[in-house]
mmCIF file of C-alpha atoms and ligand atoms in Angstrom:
data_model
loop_
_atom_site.group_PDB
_atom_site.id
_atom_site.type_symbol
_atom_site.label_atom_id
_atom_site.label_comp_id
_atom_site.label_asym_id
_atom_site.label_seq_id
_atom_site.Cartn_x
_atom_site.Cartn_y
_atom_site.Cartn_z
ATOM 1 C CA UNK A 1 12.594 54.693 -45.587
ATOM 2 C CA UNK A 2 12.579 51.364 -47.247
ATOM 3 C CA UNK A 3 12.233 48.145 -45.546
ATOM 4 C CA UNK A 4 14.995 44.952 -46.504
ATOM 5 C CA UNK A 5 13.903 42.730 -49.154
ATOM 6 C CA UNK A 6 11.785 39.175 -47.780
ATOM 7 C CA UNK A 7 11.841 40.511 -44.221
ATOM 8 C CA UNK A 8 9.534 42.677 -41.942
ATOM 9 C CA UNK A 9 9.807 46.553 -42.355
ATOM 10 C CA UNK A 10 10.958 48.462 -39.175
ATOM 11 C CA UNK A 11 8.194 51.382 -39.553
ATOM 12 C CA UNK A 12 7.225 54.956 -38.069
ATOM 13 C CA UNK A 13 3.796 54.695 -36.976
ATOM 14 C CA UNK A 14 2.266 57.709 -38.784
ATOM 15 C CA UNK A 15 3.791 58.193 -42.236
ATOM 16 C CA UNK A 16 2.306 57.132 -45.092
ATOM 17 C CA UNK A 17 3.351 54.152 -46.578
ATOM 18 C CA UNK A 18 4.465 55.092 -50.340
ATOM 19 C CA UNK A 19 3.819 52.815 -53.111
ATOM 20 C CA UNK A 20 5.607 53.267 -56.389
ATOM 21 C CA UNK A 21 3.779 52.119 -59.337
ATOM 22 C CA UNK A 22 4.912 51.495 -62.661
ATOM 23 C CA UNK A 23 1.789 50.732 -65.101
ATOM 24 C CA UNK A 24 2.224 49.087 -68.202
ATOM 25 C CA UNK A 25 0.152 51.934 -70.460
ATOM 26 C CA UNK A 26 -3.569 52.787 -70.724
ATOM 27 C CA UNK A 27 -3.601 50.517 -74.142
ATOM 28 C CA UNK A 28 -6.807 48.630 -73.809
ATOM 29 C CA UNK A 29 -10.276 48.926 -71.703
ATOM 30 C CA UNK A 30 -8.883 46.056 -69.394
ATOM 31 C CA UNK A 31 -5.620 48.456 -68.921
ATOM 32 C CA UNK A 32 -7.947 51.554 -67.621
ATOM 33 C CA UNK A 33 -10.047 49.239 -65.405
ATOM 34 C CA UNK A 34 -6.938 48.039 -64.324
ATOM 35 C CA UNK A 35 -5.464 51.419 -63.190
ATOM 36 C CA UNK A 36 -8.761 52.078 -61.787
ATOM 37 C CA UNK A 37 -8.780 48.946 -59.355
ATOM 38 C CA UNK A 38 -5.274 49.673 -58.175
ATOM 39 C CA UNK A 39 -5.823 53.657 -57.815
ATOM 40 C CA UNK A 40 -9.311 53.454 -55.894
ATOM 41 C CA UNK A 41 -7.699 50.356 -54.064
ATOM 42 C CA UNK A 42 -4.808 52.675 -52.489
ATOM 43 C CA UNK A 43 -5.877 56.564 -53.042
ATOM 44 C CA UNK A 44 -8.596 56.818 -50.203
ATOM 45 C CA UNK A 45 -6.494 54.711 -47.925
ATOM 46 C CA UNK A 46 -4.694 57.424 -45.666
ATOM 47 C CA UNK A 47 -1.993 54.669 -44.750
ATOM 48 C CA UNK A 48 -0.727 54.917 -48.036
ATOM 49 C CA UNK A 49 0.727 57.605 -51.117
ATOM 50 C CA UNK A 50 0.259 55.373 -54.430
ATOM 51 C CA UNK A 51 2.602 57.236 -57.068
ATOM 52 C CA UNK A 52 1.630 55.808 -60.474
ATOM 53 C CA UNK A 53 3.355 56.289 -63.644
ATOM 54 C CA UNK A 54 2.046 55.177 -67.043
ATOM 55 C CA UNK A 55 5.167 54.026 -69.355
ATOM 56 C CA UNK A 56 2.722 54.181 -72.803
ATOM 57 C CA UNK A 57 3.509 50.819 -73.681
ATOM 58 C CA UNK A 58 7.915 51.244 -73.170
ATOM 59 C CA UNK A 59 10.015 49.274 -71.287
ATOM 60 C CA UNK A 60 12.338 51.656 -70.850
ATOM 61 C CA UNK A 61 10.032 54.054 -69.373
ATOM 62 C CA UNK A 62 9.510 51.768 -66.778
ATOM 63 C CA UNK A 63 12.965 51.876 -66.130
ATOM 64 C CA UNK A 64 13.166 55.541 -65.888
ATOM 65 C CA UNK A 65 9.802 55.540 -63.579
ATOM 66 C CA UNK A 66 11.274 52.624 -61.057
ATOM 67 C CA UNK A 67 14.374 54.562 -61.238
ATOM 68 C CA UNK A 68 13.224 57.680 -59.794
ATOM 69 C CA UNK A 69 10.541 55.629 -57.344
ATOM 70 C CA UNK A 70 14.079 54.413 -55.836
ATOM 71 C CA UNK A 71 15.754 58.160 -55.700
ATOM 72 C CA UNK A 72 13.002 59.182 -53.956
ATOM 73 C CA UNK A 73 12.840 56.221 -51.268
ATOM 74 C CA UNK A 74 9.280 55.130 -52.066
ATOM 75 C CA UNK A 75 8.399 52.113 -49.440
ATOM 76 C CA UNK A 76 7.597 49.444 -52.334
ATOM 77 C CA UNK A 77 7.186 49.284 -55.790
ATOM 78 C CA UNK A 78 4.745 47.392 -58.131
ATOM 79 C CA UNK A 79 5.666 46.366 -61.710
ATOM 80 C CA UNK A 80 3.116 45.413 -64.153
ATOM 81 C CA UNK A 81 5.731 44.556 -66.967
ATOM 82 C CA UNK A 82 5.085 45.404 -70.563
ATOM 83 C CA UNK A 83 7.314 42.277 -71.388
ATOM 84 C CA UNK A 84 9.059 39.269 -69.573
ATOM 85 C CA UNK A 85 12.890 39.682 -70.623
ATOM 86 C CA UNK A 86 15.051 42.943 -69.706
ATOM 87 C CA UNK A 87 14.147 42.748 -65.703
ATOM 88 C CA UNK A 88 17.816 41.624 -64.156
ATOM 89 C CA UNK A 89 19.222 44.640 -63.764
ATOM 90 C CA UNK A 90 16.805 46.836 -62.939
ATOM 91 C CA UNK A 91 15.237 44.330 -60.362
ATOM 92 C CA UNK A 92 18.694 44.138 -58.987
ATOM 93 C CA UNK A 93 18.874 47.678 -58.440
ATOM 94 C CA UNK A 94 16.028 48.003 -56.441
ATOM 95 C CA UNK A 95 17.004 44.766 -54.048
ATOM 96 C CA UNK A 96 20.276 46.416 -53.607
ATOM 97 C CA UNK A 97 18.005 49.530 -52.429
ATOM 98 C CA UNK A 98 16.161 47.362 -50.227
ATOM 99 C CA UNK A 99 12.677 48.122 -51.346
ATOM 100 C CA UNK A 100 10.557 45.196 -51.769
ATOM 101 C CA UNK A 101 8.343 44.502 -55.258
ATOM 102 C CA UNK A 102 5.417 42.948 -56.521
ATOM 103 C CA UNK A 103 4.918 42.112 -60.117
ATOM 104 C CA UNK A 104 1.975 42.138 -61.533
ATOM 105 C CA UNK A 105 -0.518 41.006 -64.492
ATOM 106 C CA UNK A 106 2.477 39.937 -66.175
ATOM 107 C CA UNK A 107 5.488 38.088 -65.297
ATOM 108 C CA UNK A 108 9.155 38.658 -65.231
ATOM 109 C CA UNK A 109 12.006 35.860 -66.973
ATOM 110 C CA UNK A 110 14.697 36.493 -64.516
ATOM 111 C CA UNK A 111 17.082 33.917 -63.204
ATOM 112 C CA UNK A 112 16.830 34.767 -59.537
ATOM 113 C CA UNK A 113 13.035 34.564 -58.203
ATOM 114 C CA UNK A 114 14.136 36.045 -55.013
ATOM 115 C CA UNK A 115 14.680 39.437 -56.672
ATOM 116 C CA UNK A 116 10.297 39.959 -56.365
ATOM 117 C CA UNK A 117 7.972 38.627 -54.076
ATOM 118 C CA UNK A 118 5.424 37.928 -55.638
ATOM 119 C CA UNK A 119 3.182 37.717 -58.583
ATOM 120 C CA UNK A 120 0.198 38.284 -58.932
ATOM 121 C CA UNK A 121 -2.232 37.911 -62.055
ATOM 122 C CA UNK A 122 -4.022 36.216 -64.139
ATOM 123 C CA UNK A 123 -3.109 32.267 -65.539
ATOM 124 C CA UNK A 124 -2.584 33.196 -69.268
ATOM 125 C CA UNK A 125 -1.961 29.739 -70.402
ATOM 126 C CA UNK A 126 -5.392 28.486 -68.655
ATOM 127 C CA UNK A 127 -6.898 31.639 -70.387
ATOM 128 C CA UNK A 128 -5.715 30.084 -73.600
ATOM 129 C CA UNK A 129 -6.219 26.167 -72.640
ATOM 130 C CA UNK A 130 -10.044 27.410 -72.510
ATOM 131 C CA UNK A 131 -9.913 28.351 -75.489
ATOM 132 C CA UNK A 132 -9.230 25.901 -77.744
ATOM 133 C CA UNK A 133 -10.859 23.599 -75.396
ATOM 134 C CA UNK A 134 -13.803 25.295 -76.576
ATOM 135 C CA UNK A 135 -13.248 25.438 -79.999
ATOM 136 C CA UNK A 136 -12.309 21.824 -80.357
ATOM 137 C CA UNK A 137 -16.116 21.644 -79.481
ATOM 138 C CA UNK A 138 -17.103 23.672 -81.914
ATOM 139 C CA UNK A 139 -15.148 22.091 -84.890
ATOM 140 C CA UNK A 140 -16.302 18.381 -86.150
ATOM 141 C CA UNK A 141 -13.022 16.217 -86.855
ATOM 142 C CA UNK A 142 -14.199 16.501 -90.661
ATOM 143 C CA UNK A 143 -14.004 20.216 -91.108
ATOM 144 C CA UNK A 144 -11.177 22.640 -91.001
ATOM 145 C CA UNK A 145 -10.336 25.541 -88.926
ATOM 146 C CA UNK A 146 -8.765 27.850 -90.529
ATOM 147 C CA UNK A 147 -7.665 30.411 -88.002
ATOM 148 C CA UNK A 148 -7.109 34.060 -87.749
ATOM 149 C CA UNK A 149 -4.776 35.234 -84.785
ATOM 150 C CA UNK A 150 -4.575 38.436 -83.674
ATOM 151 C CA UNK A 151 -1.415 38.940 -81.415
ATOM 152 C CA UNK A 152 -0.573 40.838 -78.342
ATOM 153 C CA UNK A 153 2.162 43.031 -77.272
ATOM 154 C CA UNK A 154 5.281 40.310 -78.698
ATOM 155 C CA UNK A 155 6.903 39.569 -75.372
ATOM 156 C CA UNK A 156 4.277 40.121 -72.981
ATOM 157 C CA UNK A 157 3.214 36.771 -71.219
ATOM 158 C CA UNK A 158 -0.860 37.972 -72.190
ATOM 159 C CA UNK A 159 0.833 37.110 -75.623
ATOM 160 C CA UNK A 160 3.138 34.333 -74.854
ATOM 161 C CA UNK A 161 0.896 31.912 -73.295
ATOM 162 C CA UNK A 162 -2.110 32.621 -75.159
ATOM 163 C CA UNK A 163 -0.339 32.126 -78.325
ATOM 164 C CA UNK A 164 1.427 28.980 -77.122
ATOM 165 C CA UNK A 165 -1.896 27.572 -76.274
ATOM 166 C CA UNK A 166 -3.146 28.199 -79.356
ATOM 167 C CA UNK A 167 -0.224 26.683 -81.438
ATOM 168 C CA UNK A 168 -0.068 23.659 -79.311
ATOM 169 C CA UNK A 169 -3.248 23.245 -80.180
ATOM 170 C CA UNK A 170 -2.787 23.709 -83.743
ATOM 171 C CA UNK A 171 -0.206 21.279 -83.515
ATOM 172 C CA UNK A 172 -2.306 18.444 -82.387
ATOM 173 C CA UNK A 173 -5.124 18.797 -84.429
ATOM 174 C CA UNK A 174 -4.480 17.831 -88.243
ATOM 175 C CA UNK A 175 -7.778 20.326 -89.530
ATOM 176 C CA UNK A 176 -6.799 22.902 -87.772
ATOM 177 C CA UNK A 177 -4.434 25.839 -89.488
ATOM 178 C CA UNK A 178 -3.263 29.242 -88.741
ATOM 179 C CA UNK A 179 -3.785 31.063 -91.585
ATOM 180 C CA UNK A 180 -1.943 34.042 -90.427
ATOM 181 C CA UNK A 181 -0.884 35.700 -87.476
ATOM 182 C CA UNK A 182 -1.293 39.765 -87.483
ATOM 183 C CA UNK A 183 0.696 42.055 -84.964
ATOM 184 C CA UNK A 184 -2.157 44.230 -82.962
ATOM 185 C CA UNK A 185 -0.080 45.251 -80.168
ATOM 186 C CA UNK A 186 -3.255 45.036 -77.769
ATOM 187 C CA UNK A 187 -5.098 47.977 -79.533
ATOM 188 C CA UNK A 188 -8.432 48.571 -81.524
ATOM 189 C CA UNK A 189 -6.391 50.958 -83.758
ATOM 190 C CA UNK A 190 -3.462 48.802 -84.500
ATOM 191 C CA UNK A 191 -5.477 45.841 -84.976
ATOM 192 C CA UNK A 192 -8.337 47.183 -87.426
ATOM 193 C CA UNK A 193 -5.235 48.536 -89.602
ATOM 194 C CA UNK A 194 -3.720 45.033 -90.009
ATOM 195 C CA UNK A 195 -6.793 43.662 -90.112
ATOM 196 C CA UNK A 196 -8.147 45.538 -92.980
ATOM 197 C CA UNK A 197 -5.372 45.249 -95.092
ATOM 198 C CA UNK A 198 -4.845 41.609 -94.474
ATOM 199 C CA UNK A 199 -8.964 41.320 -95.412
ATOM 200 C CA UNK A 200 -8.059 43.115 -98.920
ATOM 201 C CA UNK A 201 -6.622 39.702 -100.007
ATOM 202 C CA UNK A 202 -7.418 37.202 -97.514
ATOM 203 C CA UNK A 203 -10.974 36.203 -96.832
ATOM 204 C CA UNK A 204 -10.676 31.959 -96.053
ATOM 205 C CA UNK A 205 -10.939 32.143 -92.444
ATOM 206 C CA UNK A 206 -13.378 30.818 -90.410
ATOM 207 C CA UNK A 207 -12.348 31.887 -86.728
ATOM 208 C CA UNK A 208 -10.703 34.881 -85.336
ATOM 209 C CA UNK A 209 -8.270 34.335 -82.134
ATOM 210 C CA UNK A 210 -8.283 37.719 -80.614
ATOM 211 C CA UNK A 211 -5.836 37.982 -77.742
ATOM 212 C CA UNK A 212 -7.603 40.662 -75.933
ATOM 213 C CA UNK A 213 -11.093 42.700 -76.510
ATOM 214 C CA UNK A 214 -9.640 45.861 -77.885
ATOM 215 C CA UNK A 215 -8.281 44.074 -80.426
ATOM 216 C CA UNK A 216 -11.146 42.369 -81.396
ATOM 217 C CA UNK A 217 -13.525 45.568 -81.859
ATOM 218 C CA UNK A 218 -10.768 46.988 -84.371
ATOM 219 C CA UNK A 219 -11.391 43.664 -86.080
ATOM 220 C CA UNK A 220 -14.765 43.558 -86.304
ATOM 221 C CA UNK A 221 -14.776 46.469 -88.235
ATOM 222 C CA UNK A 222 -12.814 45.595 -90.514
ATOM 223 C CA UNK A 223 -15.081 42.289 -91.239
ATOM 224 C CA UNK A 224 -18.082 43.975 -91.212
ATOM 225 C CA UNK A 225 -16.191 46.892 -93.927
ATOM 226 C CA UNK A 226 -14.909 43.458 -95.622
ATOM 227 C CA UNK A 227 -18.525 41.980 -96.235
ATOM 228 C CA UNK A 228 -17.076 39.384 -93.363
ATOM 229 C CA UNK A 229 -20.257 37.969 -91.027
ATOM 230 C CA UNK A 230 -19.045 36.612 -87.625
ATOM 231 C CA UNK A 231 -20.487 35.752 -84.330
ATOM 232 C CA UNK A 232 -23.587 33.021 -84.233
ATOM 233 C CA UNK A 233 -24.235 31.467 -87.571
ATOM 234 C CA UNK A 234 -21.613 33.633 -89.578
ATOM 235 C CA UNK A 235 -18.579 32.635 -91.743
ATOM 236 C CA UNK A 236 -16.097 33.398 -88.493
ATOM 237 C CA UNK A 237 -15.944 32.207 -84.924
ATOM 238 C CA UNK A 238 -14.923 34.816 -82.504
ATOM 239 C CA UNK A 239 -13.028 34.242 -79.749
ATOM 240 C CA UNK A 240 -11.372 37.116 -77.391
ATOM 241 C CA UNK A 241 -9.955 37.452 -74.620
ATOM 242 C CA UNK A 242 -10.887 39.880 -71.401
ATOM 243 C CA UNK A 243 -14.362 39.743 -71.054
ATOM 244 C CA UNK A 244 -14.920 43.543 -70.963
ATOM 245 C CA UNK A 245 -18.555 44.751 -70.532
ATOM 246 C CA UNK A 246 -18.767 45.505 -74.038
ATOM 247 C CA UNK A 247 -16.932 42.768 -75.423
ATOM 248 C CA UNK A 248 -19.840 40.750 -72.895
ATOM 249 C CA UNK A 249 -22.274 42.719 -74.604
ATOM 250 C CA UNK A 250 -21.524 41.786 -77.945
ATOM 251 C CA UNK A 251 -21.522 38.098 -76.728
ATOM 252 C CA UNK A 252 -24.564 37.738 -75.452
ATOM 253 C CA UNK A 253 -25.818 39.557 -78.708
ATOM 254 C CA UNK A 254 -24.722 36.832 -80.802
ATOM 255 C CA UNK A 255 -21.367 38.957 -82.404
ATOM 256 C CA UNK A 256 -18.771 37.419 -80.176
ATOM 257 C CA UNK A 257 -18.996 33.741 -79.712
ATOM 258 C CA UNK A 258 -16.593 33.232 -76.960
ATOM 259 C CA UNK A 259 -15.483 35.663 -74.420
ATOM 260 C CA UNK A 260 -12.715 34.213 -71.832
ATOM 261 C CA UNK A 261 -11.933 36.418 -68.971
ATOM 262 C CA UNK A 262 -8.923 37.829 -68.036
ATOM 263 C CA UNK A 263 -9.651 39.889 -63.987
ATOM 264 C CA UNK A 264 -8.369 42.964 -64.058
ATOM 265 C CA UNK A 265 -9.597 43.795 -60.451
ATOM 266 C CA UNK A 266 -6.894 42.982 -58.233
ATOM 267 C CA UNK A 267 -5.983 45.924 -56.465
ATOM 268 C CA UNK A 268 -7.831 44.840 -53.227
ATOM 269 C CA UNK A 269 -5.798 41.493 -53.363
ATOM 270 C CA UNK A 270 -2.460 43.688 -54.389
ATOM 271 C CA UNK A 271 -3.126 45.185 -50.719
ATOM 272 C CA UNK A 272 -3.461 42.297 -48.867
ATOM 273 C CA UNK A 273 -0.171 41.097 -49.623
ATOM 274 C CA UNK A 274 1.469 44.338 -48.589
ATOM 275 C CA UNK A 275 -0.737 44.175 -45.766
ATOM 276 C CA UNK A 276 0.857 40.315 -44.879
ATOM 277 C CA UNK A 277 4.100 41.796 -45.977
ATOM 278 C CA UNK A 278 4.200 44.657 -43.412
ATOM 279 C CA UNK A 279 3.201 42.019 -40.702
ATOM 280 C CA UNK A 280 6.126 40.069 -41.545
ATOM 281 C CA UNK A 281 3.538 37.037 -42.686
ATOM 282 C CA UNK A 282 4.384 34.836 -45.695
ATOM 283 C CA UNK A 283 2.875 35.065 -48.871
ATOM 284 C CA UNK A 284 2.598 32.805 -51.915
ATOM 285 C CA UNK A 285 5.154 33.177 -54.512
ATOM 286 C CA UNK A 286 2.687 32.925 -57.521
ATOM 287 C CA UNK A 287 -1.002 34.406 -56.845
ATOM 288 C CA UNK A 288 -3.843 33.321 -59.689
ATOM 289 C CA UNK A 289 -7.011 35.862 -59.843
ATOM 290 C CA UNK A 290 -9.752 33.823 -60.579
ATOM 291 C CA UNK A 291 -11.385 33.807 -64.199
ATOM 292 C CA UNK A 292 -13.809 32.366 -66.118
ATOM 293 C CA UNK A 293 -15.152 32.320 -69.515
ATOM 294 C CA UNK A 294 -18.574 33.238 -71.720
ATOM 295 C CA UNK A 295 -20.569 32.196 -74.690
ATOM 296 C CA UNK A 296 -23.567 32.903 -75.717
ATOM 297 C CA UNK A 297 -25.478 30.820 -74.664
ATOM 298 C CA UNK A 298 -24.334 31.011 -71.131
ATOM 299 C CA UNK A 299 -24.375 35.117 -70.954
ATOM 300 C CA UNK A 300 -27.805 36.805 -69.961
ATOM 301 C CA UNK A 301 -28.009 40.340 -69.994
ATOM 302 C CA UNK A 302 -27.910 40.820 -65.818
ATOM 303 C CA UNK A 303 -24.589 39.836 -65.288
ATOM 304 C CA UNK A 304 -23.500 42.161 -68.319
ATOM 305 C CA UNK A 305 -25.367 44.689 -66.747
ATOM 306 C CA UNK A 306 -23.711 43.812 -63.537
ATOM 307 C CA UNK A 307 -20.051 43.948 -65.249
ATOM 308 C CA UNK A 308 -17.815 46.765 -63.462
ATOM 309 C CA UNK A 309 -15.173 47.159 -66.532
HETATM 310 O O1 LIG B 401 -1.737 41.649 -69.592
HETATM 311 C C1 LIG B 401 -3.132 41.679 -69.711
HETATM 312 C C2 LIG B 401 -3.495 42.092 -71.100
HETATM 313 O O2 LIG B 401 -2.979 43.385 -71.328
HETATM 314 C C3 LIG B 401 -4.967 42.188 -71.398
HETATM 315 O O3 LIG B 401 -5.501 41.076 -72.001
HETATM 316 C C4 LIG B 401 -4.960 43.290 -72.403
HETATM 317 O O4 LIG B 401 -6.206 43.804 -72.713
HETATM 318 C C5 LIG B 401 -3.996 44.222 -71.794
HETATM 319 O O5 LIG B 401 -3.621 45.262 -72.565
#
């Protein structure tokens, strides 16, 4: 039985609590690790049934998935939205069914914040802010940048913010340019497509914005099939976004030069706040994971070792 949106469930003692889950897709390493947190977070928990269904990258499979999590009277739902527009109605729906939400990772533009109550991921606009904080370190006021981006699902806030950071950025600084910016959809196979055909004519670049690791192998492969050196002391500047194990590992080897972290390890946290929920305390409107970023220099090979995704 569902409990009424914002305040305390009335609950039987011994069910199981059942969590509907609508995951974004299984597009990128950070996407599996993701699913991984959030499934060993709630499937050994005998308080809870964690339903989970994978919408390959659709909104509208979401739609279909939350649809069905409401016919069959699931306790709360979790949203990890593909994109940020489309949510009113649907979000609707499931207040008028009384079942409470979280989104996660990514965020929801919807004119009523009440209809969720929470969200919870990372800060994708700090992700990006570190960034180019970093690079404006890396490039002397009398050179140029000319920059390489790699884009995210269009309409995702992973995208949005880390592309507005980056163009604010250009925007400010007078040497900096994007050369062009290539559709990649979050994946190694979309992105080492565009990539290669965009190398088959365009080789003036001089650093690669990657919005998220995957991304960023499928390019590298296409530089290194392109001639194209990268990383420490090569023609391009890598920069990615994640901080996967492997995408680490490439760091500290020299190929990546700067690795900013995007957490995909929240479940624990996700369960807290259904935990606070259930207890009728209050919880924050906006929850930040924390993150960090990588270079180099500042990498060793223990804490890659260490990495759990
Ligand atoms: O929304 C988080 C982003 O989505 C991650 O950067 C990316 O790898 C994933 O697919």
């Amino acid at each position: 039985m569902a409990g009424c949106l914002g305040s305390k469930p009335a609950e039987p003692s011994n069910k199981a609590y059942v969590i509907g889950f609508s995951q974004v897709g299984s597009e990128s390493d950070w996407r599996v690790a993701n699913t991984k947190s959030m499934e060993a977070t709630f499937a050994n928990d005998p308080q809870y049934e964690f339903l989970m269904e994978n919408a390959r990258q659709e909104q509208e499979n979401q739609f279909t998935a939350v649809r069905r999590f409401i016919l069959e009277g699931v306790d709360f739902i979790i949203i990890a939205p593909t994109v940020e527009e489309g949510w009113q109605t649907i979000l609707e729906e499931i207040k008028d069914a009384g079942i409470p939400v979280i989104i996660m990772d990514r965020s929801v533009a919807v004119d009523d914040d009440s209809l969720y109550l929470t969200n919870i991921g990372s800060d994708f606009l700090g992700q990006g802010n570190l960034a180019v904080k970093w690079l404006e370190g890396e490039i002397p006021a009398d050179k140029e940048a000319k920059i390489l981006h790699l884009q995210g699902t269009l309409g995702a806030t992973a995208q949005i913010m880390r592309t507005k950071a980056l163009e604010d950025a250009v925007a400010i600084h007078s040497n900096w340019e994007i050369t062009s910016q290539l559709y990649g959809d979050f994946t190694e196979a979309k992105a080492y497509e565009v990539m290669t055909e965009y190398l088959k004519t365009n080789k003036d670049i001089n650093v690669l914005y990657s919005e998220n690791d995957n991304m960023t192998f499928g390019a590298m492969r296409a530089l290194n099939e392109a001639g194209i050196t990268y990383g420490n002391g090569g023609q391009v500047k890598i920069i990615t976004f994640d901080a996967t194990k492997e995408a680490l590992q490439y760091c500290h080897d020299g190929k990546i030069n700067l690795c900013v972290e995007c957490n995909p390890m929240f479940g624990p946290q996700i369960k807290e706040l259904i935990e606070k929920y259930r207890k009728g305390e209050p919880i924050p409107k906006q929850v930040h994971v924390n993150e960090s970023a990588y270079t180099t220099q500042s990498i060793t090979q223990d804490f890659v070792n260490s990495r759990e995704y």
